[in-house]
GROMACS .gro file of N, CA, C and O in nm:
model
  496
    1MET      N    1  -0.532  -1.032  -2.413
    1MET     CA    2  -0.458  -1.027  -2.263
    1MET      C    3  -0.577  -1.040  -2.181
    1MET      O    4  -0.658  -0.978  -2.172
    2SER      N    5  -0.586  -1.125  -2.074
    2SER     CA    6  -0.672  -1.141  -1.962
    2SER      C    7  -0.679  -1.011  -1.865
    2SER      O    8  -0.594  -0.964  -1.861
    3ASN      N    9  -0.804  -1.015  -1.826
    3ASN     CA   10  -0.833  -0.900  -1.715
    3ASN      C   11  -0.734  -0.917  -1.576
    3ASN      O   12  -0.670  -0.825  -1.547
    4THR      N   13  -0.714  -1.026  -1.553
    4THR     CA   14  -0.602  -1.055  -1.447
    4THR      C   15  -0.477  -1.005  -1.465
    4THR      O   16  -0.399  -0.943  -1.420
    5ASP      N   17  -0.413  -1.035  -1.590
    5ASP     CA   18  -0.295  -0.986  -1.634
    5ASP      C   19  -0.281  -0.844  -1.646
    5ASP      O   20  -0.179  -0.784  -1.570
    6ASP      N   21  -0.375  -0.792  -1.690
    6ASP     CA   22  -0.372  -0.614  -1.685
    6ASP      C   23  -0.396  -0.564  -1.549
    6ASP      O   24  -0.316  -0.459  -1.511
    7THR      N   25  -0.456  -0.626  -1.444
    7THR     CA   26  -0.446  -0.569  -1.299
    7THR      C   27  -0.347  -0.612  -1.219
    7THR      O   28  -0.293  -0.498  -1.178
    8VAL      N   29  -0.273  -0.705  -1.250
    8VAL     CA   30  -0.145  -0.734  -1.192
    8VAL      C   31  -0.055  -0.614  -1.263
    8VAL      O   32   0.044  -0.585  -1.150
    9LYS      N   33  -0.036  -0.621  -1.375
    9LYS     CA   34   0.061  -0.502  -1.415
    9LYS      C   35   0.030  -0.370  -1.384
    9LYS      O   36   0.097  -0.302  -1.382
   10SER      N   37  -0.084  -0.316  -1.337
   10SER     CA   38  -0.106  -0.190  -1.313
   10SER      C   39  -0.100  -0.174  -1.176
   10SER      O   40  -0.088  -0.067  -1.112
   11PHE      N   41  -0.046  -0.269  -1.085
   11PHE     CA   42  -0.041  -0.248  -0.913
   11PHE      C   43   0.087  -0.201  -0.929
   11PHE      O   44   0.203  -0.200  -0.989
   12VAL      N   45   0.091  -0.076  -0.831
   12VAL     CA   46   0.241  -0.016  -0.788
   12VAL      C   47   0.223   0.008  -0.650
   12VAL      O   48   0.121   0.018  -0.579
   13SER      N   49   0.333  -0.012  -0.590
   13SER     CA   50   0.349   0.005  -0.458
   13SER      C   51   0.317   0.161  -0.390
   13SER      O   52   0.303   0.245  -0.480
   14TYR      N   53   0.300   0.153  -0.285
   14TYR     CA   54   0.291   0.299  -0.240
   14TYR      C   55   0.401   0.399  -0.237
   14TYR      O   56   0.351   0.518  -0.285
   15ASN      N   57   0.514   0.337  -0.214
   15ASN     CA   58   0.609   0.420  -0.234
   15ASN      C   59   0.609   0.455  -0.385
   15ASN      O   60   0.653   0.619  -0.397
   16ALA      N   61   0.615   0.371  -0.472
   16ALA     CA   62   0.618   0.393  -0.600
   16ALA      C   63   0.504   0.505  -0.664
   16ALA      O   64   0.547   0.601  -0.728
   17PHE      N   65   0.411   0.502  -0.608
   17PHE     CA   66   0.294   0.594  -0.641
   17PHE      C   67   0.300   0.732  -0.584
   17PHE      O   68   0.280   0.855  -0.673
   18MET      N   69   0.382   0.731  -0.458
   18MET     CA   70   0.373   0.852  -0.401
   18MET      C   71   0.512   0.934  -0.486
   18MET      O   72   0.513   1.038  -0.486
   19ARG      N   73   0.601   0.856  -0.490
   19ARG     CA   74   0.711   0.895  -0.547
   19ARG      C   75   0.694   0.957  -0.704
   19ARG      O   76   0.774   1.091  -0.709
   20ALA      N   77   0.581   0.943  -0.782
   20ALA     CA   78   0.547   0.988  -0.898
   20ALA      C   79   0.489   1.115  -0.880
   20ALA      O   80   0.511   1.245  -0.925
   21ILE      N   81   0.401   1.116  -0.762
   21ILE     CA   82   0.320   1.246  -0.734
   21ILE      C   83   0.414   1.364  -0.702
   21ILE      O   84   0.430   1.468  -0.702
   22PHE      N   85   0.532   1.291  -0.596
   22PHE     CA   86   0.628   1.394  -0.554
   22PHE      C   87   0.737   1.448  -0.645
   22PHE      O   88   0.725   1.600  -0.639
   23LYS      N   89   0.756   1.380  -0.720
   23LYS     CA   90   0.818   1.428  -0.859
   23LYS      C   91   0.786   1.560  -0.909
   23LYS      O   92   0.813   1.664  -0.928
   24ASP      N   93   0.650   1.543  -0.947
   24ASP     CA   94   0.562   1.667  -1.012
   24ASP      C   95   0.575   1.773  -0.903
   24ASP      O   96   0.574   1.867  -0.947
   25LYS      N   97   0.542   1.744  -0.802
   25LYS     CA   98   0.489   1.851  -0.691
   25LYS      C   99   0.624   1.914  -0.656
   25LYS      O  100   0.638   2.055  -0.646
   26VAL      N  101   0.784   1.857  -0.660
   26VAL     CA  102   0.910   1.896  -0.637
   26VAL      C  103   0.920   2.009  -0.781
   26VAL      O  104   0.967   2.120  -0.740
   27LEU      N  105   0.874   1.988  -0.885
   27LEU     CA  106   0.893   2.088  -1.000
   27LEU      C  107   0.806   2.204  -0.975
   27LEU      O  108   0.858   2.303  -0.989
   28LEU      N  109   0.688   2.165  -0.919
   28LEU     CA  110   0.606   2.315  -0.875
   28LEU      C  111   0.677   2.396  -0.789
   28LEU      O  112   0.691   2.471  -0.783
   29TYR      N  113   0.729   2.321  -0.681
   29TYR     CA  114   0.805   2.397  -0.600
   29TYR      C  115   0.926   2.486  -0.620
   29TYR      O  116   0.926   2.596  -0.596
   30LYS      N  117   1.001   2.426  -0.720
   30LYS     CA  118   1.117   2.457  -0.766
   30LYS      C  119   1.074   2.580  -0.881
   30LYS      O  120   1.161   2.657  -0.866
   31LYS      N  121   0.976   2.583  -0.949
   31LYS     CA  122   0.928   2.667  -1.035
   31LYS      C  123   0.893   2.793  -0.957
   31LYS      O  124   0.880   2.937  -0.992
   32ALA      N  125   0.828   2.781  -0.823
   32ALA     CA  126   0.779   2.887  -0.709
   32ALA      C  127   0.891   2.925  -0.629
   32ALA      O  128   0.861   2.993  -0.553
   33ASP      N  129   1.015   2.866  -0.674
   33ASP     CA  130   1.139   2.904  -0.586
   33ASP      C  131   1.123   2.884  -0.454
   33ASP      O  132   1.174   2.965  -0.355
   34ILE      N  133   1.071   2.761  -0.406
   34ILE     CA  134   1.008   2.736  -0.292
   34ILE      C  135   1.107   2.576  -0.246
   34ILE      O  136   1.103   2.519  -0.358
   35THR      N  137   1.165   2.583  -0.142
   35THR     CA  138   1.241   2.449  -0.089
   35THR      C  139   1.114   2.349  -0.098
   35THR      O  140   1.032   2.340   0.013
   36PRO      N  141   1.150   2.240  -0.163
   36PRO     CA  142   1.039   2.112  -0.144
   36PRO      C  143   1.056   2.052  -0.011
   36PRO      O  144   1.185   2.035   0.040
   37PRO      N  145   0.964   2.019   0.033
   37PRO     CA  146   0.982   1.897   0.193
   37PRO      C  147   1.047   1.781   0.144
   37PRO      O  148   1.082   1.757  -0.005
   38SER      N  149   1.087   1.705   0.224
   38SER     CA  150   1.164   1.583   0.194
   38SER      C  151   1.048   1.483   0.135
   38SER      O  152   0.927   1.495   0.169
   39PHE      N  153   1.087   1.369   0.087
   39PHE     CA  154   1.004   1.263   0.037
   39PHE      C  155   0.907   1.221   0.160
   39PHE      O  156   0.804   1.207   0.180
   40GLU      N  157   0.991   1.201   0.267
   40GLU     CA  158   0.930   1.141   0.378
   40GLU      C  159   0.827   1.231   0.456
   40GLU      O  160   0.726   1.209   0.511
   41GLU      N  161   0.857   1.351   0.457
   41GLU     CA  162   0.764   1.451   0.475
   41GLU      C  163   0.651   1.461   0.404
   41GLU      O  164   0.543   1.507   0.447
   42PHE      N  165   0.702   1.464   0.262
   42PHE     CA  166   0.573   1.458   0.173
   42PHE      C  167   0.449   1.334   0.228
   42PHE      O  168   0.358   1.381   0.193
   43LYS      N  169   0.520   1.236   0.236
   43LYS     CA  170   0.421   1.108   0.268
   43LYS      C  171   0.360   1.140   0.390
   43LYS      O  172   0.244   1.114   0.396
   44SER      N  173   0.413   1.193   0.480
   44SER     CA  174   0.350   1.216   0.604
   44SER      C  175   0.217   1.311   0.591
   44SER      O  176   0.126   1.304   0.644
   45TYR      N  177   0.287   1.398   0.525
   45TYR     CA  178   0.162   1.503   0.496
   45TYR      C  179   0.048   1.462   0.387
   45TYR      O  180  -0.067   1.477   0.434
   46SER      N  181   0.089   1.380   0.312
   46SER     CA  182  -0.019   1.308   0.225
   46SER      C  183  -0.121   1.213   0.322
   46SER      O  184  -0.242   1.200   0.312
   47ILE      N  185  -0.049   1.148   0.419
   47ILE     CA  186  -0.135   1.026   0.465
   47ILE      C  187  -0.235   1.127   0.572
   47ILE      O  188  -0.352   1.063   0.598
   48ALA      N  189  -0.191   1.242   0.621
   48ALA     CA  190  -0.257   1.308   0.723
   48ALA      C  191  -0.372   1.358   0.657
   48ALA      O  192  -0.476   1.372   0.723
   49SER      N  193  -0.349   1.406   0.522
   49SER     CA  194  -0.471   1.464   0.447
   49SER      C  195  -0.558   1.375   0.398
   49SER      O  196  -0.681   1.383   0.409
   50ASN      N  197  -0.484   1.273   0.341
   50ASN     CA  198  -0.581   1.168   0.242
   50ASN      C  199  -0.576   1.025   0.292
   50ASN      O  200  -0.634   0.945   0.217
   51GLY      N  201  -0.491   0.989   0.377
   51GLY     CA  202  -0.466   0.866   0.412
   51GLY      C  203  -0.411   0.781   0.304
   51GLY      O  204  -0.329   0.851   0.219
   52PHE      N  205  -0.474   0.671   0.251
   52PHE     CA  206  -0.402   0.576   0.157
   52PHE      C  207  -0.530   0.590   0.023
   52PHE      O  208  -0.483   0.519  -0.073
   53SER      N  209  -0.627   0.678   0.029
   53SER     CA  210  -0.715   0.677  -0.087
   53SER      C  211  -0.665   0.684  -0.200
   53SER      O  212  -0.713   0.605  -0.269
   54PRO      N  213  -0.596   0.795  -0.226
   54PRO     CA  214  -0.563   0.794  -0.368
   54PRO      C  215  -0.479   0.682  -0.413
   54PRO      O  216  -0.518   0.650  -0.545
   55TRP      N  217  -0.391   0.611  -0.350
   55TRP     CA  218  -0.332   0.525  -0.384
   55TRP      C  219  -0.424   0.370  -0.418
   55TRP      O  220  -0.425   0.321  -0.499
   56LEU      N  221  -0.508   0.370  -0.292
   56LEU     CA  222  -0.578   0.268  -0.299
   56LEU      C  223  -0.697   0.265  -0.430
   56LEU      O  224  -0.719   0.182  -0.507
   57ASP      N  225  -0.768   0.396  -0.468
   57ASP     CA  226  -0.804   0.430  -0.579
   57ASP      C  227  -0.754   0.362  -0.703
   57ASP      O  228  -0.799   0.329  -0.799
   58SER      N  229  -0.625   0.378  -0.697
   58SER     CA  230  -0.533   0.379  -0.833
   58SER      C  231  -0.541   0.225  -0.836
   58SER      O  232  -0.511   0.167  -0.952
   59ILE      N  233  -0.559   0.149  -0.754
   59ILE     CA  234  -0.564   0.009  -0.774
   59ILE      C  235  -0.703  -0.075  -0.729
   59ILE      O  236  -0.693  -0.178  -0.699
   60ARG      N  237  -0.804   0.016  -0.727
   60ARG     CA  238  -0.921  -0.042  -0.734
   60ARG      C  239  -0.950  -0.166  -0.800
   60ARG      O  240  -0.908  -0.150  -0.930
   61GLY      N  241  -1.011  -0.277  -0.773
   61GLY     CA  242  -1.074  -0.377  -0.837
   61GLY      C  243  -0.948  -0.481  -0.863
   61GLY      O  244  -0.966  -0.591  -0.944
   62LEU      N  245  -0.832  -0.460  -0.805
   62LEU     CA  246  -0.714  -0.538  -0.827
   62LEU      C  247  -0.743  -0.694  -0.756
   62LEU      O  248  -0.796  -0.696  -0.653
   63GLN      N  249  -0.724  -0.774  -0.869
   63GLN     CA  250  -0.719  -0.909  -0.816
   63GLN      C  251  -0.566  -0.949  -0.761
   63GLN      O  252  -0.478  -1.002  -0.834
   64ALA      N  253  -0.554  -0.928  -0.634
   64ALA     CA  254  -0.409  -0.917  -0.562
   64ALA      C  255  -0.331  -1.038  -0.592
   64ALA      O  256  -0.415  -1.154  -0.542
   65THR      N  257  -0.239  -1.058  -0.583
   65THR     CA  258  -0.147  -1.165  -0.570
   65THR      C  259  -0.094  -1.157  -0.405
   65THR      O  260  -0.122  -1.065  -0.367
   66GLU      N  261  -0.069  -1.292  -0.362
   66GLU     CA  262  -0.004  -1.274  -0.219
   66GLU      C  263   0.128  -1.185  -0.202
   66GLU      O  264   0.117  -1.064  -0.098
   67LYS      N  265   0.194  -1.159  -0.320
   67LYS     CA  266   0.299  -1.036  -0.303
   67LYS      C  267   0.245  -0.917  -0.287
   67LYS      O  268   0.321  -0.824  -0.208
   68GLN      N  269   0.160  -0.876  -0.379
   68GLN     CA  270   0.072  -0.757  -0.347
   68GLN      C  271   0.004  -0.709  -0.245
   68GLN      O  272   0.021  -0.614  -0.170
   69ILE      N  273  -0.052  -0.823  -0.195
   69ILE     CA  274  -0.118  -0.812  -0.048
   69ILE      C  275  -0.033  -0.786   0.049
   69ILE      O  276  -0.021  -0.708   0.146
   70TYR      N  277   0.095  -0.840   0.043
   70TYR     CA  278   0.216  -0.815   0.163
   70TYR      C  279   0.256  -0.676   0.154
   70TYR      O  280   0.262  -0.630   0.216
   71SER      N  281   0.260  -0.624   0.012
   71SER     CA  282   0.321  -0.481  -0.010
   71SER      C  283   0.201  -0.386   0.066
   71SER      O  284   0.237  -0.317   0.120
   72ILE      N  285   0.076  -0.408   0.011
   72ILE     CA  286  -0.039  -0.343   0.075
   72ILE      C  287  -0.025  -0.351   0.253
   72ILE      O  288  -0.035  -0.225   0.318
   73LEU      N  289  -0.021  -0.450   0.290
   73LEU     CA  290  -0.021  -0.474   0.434
   73LEU      C  291   0.090  -0.421   0.498
   73LEU      O  292   0.080  -0.344   0.616
   74ASN      N  293   0.209  -0.430   0.435
   74ASN     CA  294   0.305  -0.381   0.497
   74ASN      C  295   0.331  -0.239   0.493
   74ASN      O  296   0.396  -0.172   0.586
   75THR      N  297   0.283  -0.173   0.413
   75THR     CA  298   0.255  -0.043   0.413
   75THR      C  299   0.175   0.007   0.505
   75THR      O  300   0.205   0.124   0.573
   76TYR      N  301   0.052  -0.057   0.542
   76TYR     CA  302  -0.037  -0.022   0.660
   76TYR      C  303   0.083  -0.035   0.782
   76TYR      O  304   0.048   0.049   0.860
   77MET      N  305   0.144  -0.117   0.788
   77MET     CA  306   0.208  -0.150   0.905
   77MET      C  307   0.321  -0.029   0.936
   77MET      O  308   0.347   0.030   1.031
   78LYS      N  309   0.399  -0.005   0.836
   78LYS     CA  310   0.493   0.083   0.850
   78LYS      C  311   0.457   0.226   0.834
   78LYS      O  312   0.516   0.316   0.903
   79GLN      N  313   0.377   0.271   0.732
   79GLN     CA  314   0.319   0.404   0.740
   79GLN      C  315   0.240   0.470   0.827
   79GLN      O  316   0.201   0.562   0.867
   80ALA      N  317   0.129   0.360   0.860
   80ALA     CA  318  -0.008   0.382   0.923
   80ALA      C  319   0.026   0.338   1.079
   80ALA      O  320  -0.078   0.341   1.161
   81LYS      N  321   0.138   0.279   1.120
   81LYS     CA  322   0.163   0.210   1.239
   81LYS      C  323   0.057   0.098   1.287
   81LYS      O  324   0.005   0.136   1.431
   82ARG      N  325   0.006   0.008   1.166
   82ARG     CA  326  -0.099  -0.068   1.213
   82ARG      C  327  -0.034  -0.186   1.265
   82ARG      O  328   0.078  -0.218   1.237
   83SER      N  329  -0.106  -0.284   1.340
   83SER     CA  330  -0.055  -0.413   1.424
   83SER      C  331  -0.114  -0.507   1.306
   83SER      O  332  -0.201  -0.518   1.255
   84LEU      N  333  -0.025  -0.640   1.339
   84LEU     CA  334  -0.080  -0.769   1.276
   84LEU      C  335  -0.201  -0.808   1.334
   84LEU      O  336  -0.293  -0.845   1.250
   85SER      N  337  -0.263  -0.758   1.445
   85SER     CA  338  -0.400  -0.785   1.476
   85SER      C  339  -0.519  -0.705   1.390
   85SER      O  340  -0.621  -0.750   1.380
   86ASP      N  341  -0.464  -0.605   1.327
   86ASP     CA  342  -0.529  -0.529   1.239
   86ASP      C  343  -0.569  -0.578   1.113
   86ASP      O  344  -0.672  -0.572   1.051
   87ILE      N  345  -0.479  -0.703   1.075
   87ILE     CA  346  -0.484  -0.714   0.943
   87ILE      C  347  -0.602  -0.791   0.902
   87ILE      O  348  -0.672  -0.769   0.765
   88PRO      N  349  -0.695  -0.865   0.963
   88PRO     CA  350  -0.817  -0.931   0.907
   88PRO      C  351  -0.921  -0.814   0.887
   88PRO      O  352  -0.962  -0.818   0.757
   89ASN      N  353  -0.937  -0.711   0.966
   89ASN     CA  354  -1.005  -0.597   0.919
   89ASN      C  355  -0.972  -0.523   0.818
   89ASN      O  356  -1.044  -0.468   0.728
   90ILE      N  357  -0.815  -0.478   0.798
   90ILE     CA  358  -0.776  -0.411   0.699
   90ILE      C  359  -0.815  -0.489   0.553
   90ILE      O  360  -0.866  -0.449   0.443
   91LEU      N  361  -0.788  -0.623   0.567
   91LEU     CA  362  -0.831  -0.707   0.437
   91LEU      C  363  -1.001  -0.703   0.401
   91LEU      O  364  -1.012  -0.670   0.277
   92ARG      N  365  -1.054  -0.725   0.483
   92ARG     CA  366  -1.192  -0.693   0.476
   92ARG      C  367  -1.256  -0.562   0.434
   92ARG      O  368  -1.326  -0.536   0.346
   93TRP      N  369  -1.166  -0.466   0.466
   93TRP     CA  370  -1.203  -0.292   0.444
   93TRP      C  371  -1.167  -0.297   0.287
   93TRP      O  372  -1.213  -0.241   0.224
   94LEU      N  373  -1.048  -0.365   0.264
   94LEU     CA  374  -0.987  -0.337   0.124
   94LEU      C  375  -1.096  -0.375   0.015
   94LEU      O  376  -1.095  -0.333  -0.080
   95GLU      N  377  -1.146  -0.526   0.039
   95GLU     CA  378  -1.247  -0.580  -0.019
   95GLU      C  379  -1.384  -0.482  -0.049
   95GLU      O  380  -1.408  -0.509  -0.177
   96ARG      N  381  -1.413  -0.459   0.079
   96ARG     CA  382  -1.546  -0.391   0.065
   96ARG      C  383  -1.539  -0.254  -0.010
   96ARG      O  384  -1.646  -0.229  -0.089
   97TYR      N  385  -1.451  -0.193   0.031
   97TYR     CA  386  -1.426  -0.035  -0.009
   97TYR      C  387  -1.361   0.001  -0.138
   97TYR      O  388  -1.375   0.109  -0.231
   98TYR      N  389  -1.259  -0.099  -0.170
   98TYR     CA  390  -1.182  -0.093  -0.296
   98TYR      C  391  -1.183  -0.210  -0.398
   98TYR      O  392  -1.117  -0.218  -0.465
   99ASP      N  393  -1.269  -0.306  -0.334
   99ASP     CA  394  -1.255  -0.422  -0.438
   99ASP      C  395  -1.143  -0.491  -0.475
   99ASP      O  396  -1.140  -0.531  -0.559
  100ILE      N  397  -1.064  -0.477  -0.370
  100ILE     CA  398  -0.920  -0.558  -0.398
  100ILE      C  399  -0.957  -0.692  -0.312
  100ILE      O  400  -0.978  -0.715  -0.202
  101GLU      N  401  -0.937  -0.783  -0.434
  101GLU     CA  402  -0.946  -0.937  -0.388
  101GLU      C  403  -0.835  -1.009  -0.320
  101GLU      O  404  -0.723  -0.993  -0.365
  102THR      N  405  -0.846  -1.059  -0.214
  102THR     CA  406  -0.740  -1.122  -0.149
  102THR      C  407  -0.723  -1.267  -0.220
  102THR      O  408  -0.813  -1.342  -0.249
  103PRO      N  409  -0.594  -1.322  -0.264
  103PRO     CA  410  -0.569  -1.452  -0.324
  103PRO      C  411  -0.620  -1.559  -0.211
  103PRO      O  412  -0.617  -1.523  -0.098
  104VAL      N  413  -0.670  -1.673  -0.260
  104VAL     CA  414  -0.706  -1.774  -0.206
  104VAL      C  415  -0.583  -1.848  -0.168
  104VAL      O  416  -0.533  -1.896  -0.238
  105VAL      N  417  -0.542  -1.816  -0.023
  105VAL     CA  418  -0.440  -1.888   0.026
  105VAL      C  419  -0.457  -1.918   0.162
  105VAL      O  420  -0.526  -1.842   0.234
  106GLU      N  421  -0.465  -2.049   0.228
  106GLU     CA  422  -0.493  -2.086   0.325
  106GLU      C  423  -0.445  -2.008   0.447
  106GLU      O  424  -0.310  -1.969   0.489
  107GLY      N  425  -0.510  -1.936   0.524
  107GLY     CA  426  -0.482  -1.836   0.654
  107GLY      C  427  -0.418  -1.719   0.627
  107GLY      O  428  -0.399  -1.663   0.715
  108ILE      N  429  -0.444  -1.670   0.488
  108ILE     CA  430  -0.421  -1.562   0.470
  108ILE      C  431  -0.449  -1.419   0.544
  108ILE      O  432  -0.396  -1.317   0.555
  109ALA      N  433  -0.607  -1.466   0.574
  109ALA     CA  434  -0.677  -1.333   0.640
  109ALA      C  435  -0.634  -1.357   0.790
  109ALA      O  436  -0.699  -1.269   0.867
  110THR      N  437  -0.536  -1.402   0.856
  110THR     CA  438  -0.512  -1.415   0.990
  110THR      C  439  -0.401  -1.383   1.041
  110THR      O  440  -0.298  -1.349   0.947
  111GLU      N  441  -0.383  -1.318   1.147
  111GLU     CA  442  -0.265  -1.263   1.219
  111GLU      C  443  -0.144  -1.370   1.215
  111GLU      O  444  -0.053  -1.342   1.207
  112ALA      N  445  -0.178  -1.490   1.261
  112ALA     CA  446  -0.102  -1.592   1.247
  112ALA      C  447  -0.009  -1.614   1.127
  112ALA      O  448   0.116  -1.616   1.125
  113TYR      N  449  -0.088  -1.608   1.025
  113TYR     CA  450  -0.023  -1.626   0.904
  113TYR      C  451   0.092  -1.525   0.880
  113TYR      O  452   0.189  -1.543   0.823
  114TRP      N  453   0.058  -1.376   0.905
  114TRP     CA  454   0.123  -1.285   0.873
  114TRP      C  455   0.247  -1.283   0.965
  114TRP      O  456   0.358  -1.224   0.956
  115ARG      N  457   0.236  -1.312   1.104
  115ARG     CA  458   0.332  -1.329   1.201
  115ARG      C  459   0.436  -1.444   1.143
  115ARG      O  460   0.578  -1.402   1.137
  116LYS      N  461   0.415  -1.533   1.084
  116LYS     CA  462   0.467  -1.631   1.029
  116LYS      C  463   0.549  -1.597   0.928
  116LYS      O  464   0.686  -1.621   0.901
  117ARG      N  465   0.491  -1.535   0.813
  117ARG     CA  466   0.555  -1.468   0.728
  117ARG      C  467   0.628  -1.375   0.718
  117ARG      O  468   0.750  -1.375   0.678
  118LEU      N  469   0.601  -1.286   0.847
  118LEU     CA  470   0.706  -1.182   0.855
  118LEU      C  471   0.825  -1.223   0.933
  118LEU      O  472   0.951  -1.168   0.899
  119LEU      N  473   0.828  -1.334   1.019
  119LEU     CA  474   0.943  -1.415   1.083
  119LEU      C  475   1.026  -1.456   0.962
  119LEU      O  476   1.155  -1.461   0.988
  120ALA      N  477   0.971  -1.517   0.867
  120ALA     CA  478   1.033  -1.579   0.769
  120ALA      C  479   1.112  -1.490   0.686
  120ALA      O  480   1.244  -1.520   0.653
  121GLN      N  481   1.047  -1.367   0.664
  121GLN     CA  482   1.144  -1.267   0.598
  121GLN      C  483   1.248  -1.190   0.657
  121GLN      O  484   1.349  -1.185   0.605
  122HIS      N  485   1.241  -1.197   0.785
  122HIS     CA  486   1.357  -1.151   0.875
  122HIS      C  487   1.458  -1.243   0.892
  122HIS      O  488   1.572  -1.181   0.881
  123ARG      N  489   1.433  -1.373   0.870
  123ARG     CA  490   1.540  -1.482   0.886
  123ARG      C  491   1.620  -1.476   0.739
  123ARG      O  492   1.742  -1.526   0.774
  124ASP      N  493   1.577  -1.455   0.624
  124ASP     CA  494   1.627  -1.452   0.494
  124ASP      C  495   1.740  -1.359   0.477
  124ASP      O  496   1.760  -1.266   0.553
   0.00000   0.00000   0.00000
């Protein structure tokens, strides 16, 4: 099996990554007879403490597909309240610090590309 296939299979969305961690933590809370936070609260605490580093470390070296990059950027927009104008810098940062490769798609590193893509998503 090629390395690309392995990295594609190993991609997990931020929510799926956090749900697995949350599930384990809930068990610990219950064993200690403590009411666990909600999933959304848990994610907020995690982002405040660690940002996205644990998740990004888990996908380090990913040769991302367009769909995976969309998932990553969507996470930044929704969870970290980043804007479309931040996308070029986020993509550069992902490549530089996490070796996450953006696929070769014309205009993918531009705000205009993502604005058009997001508008198309909302029309469907």
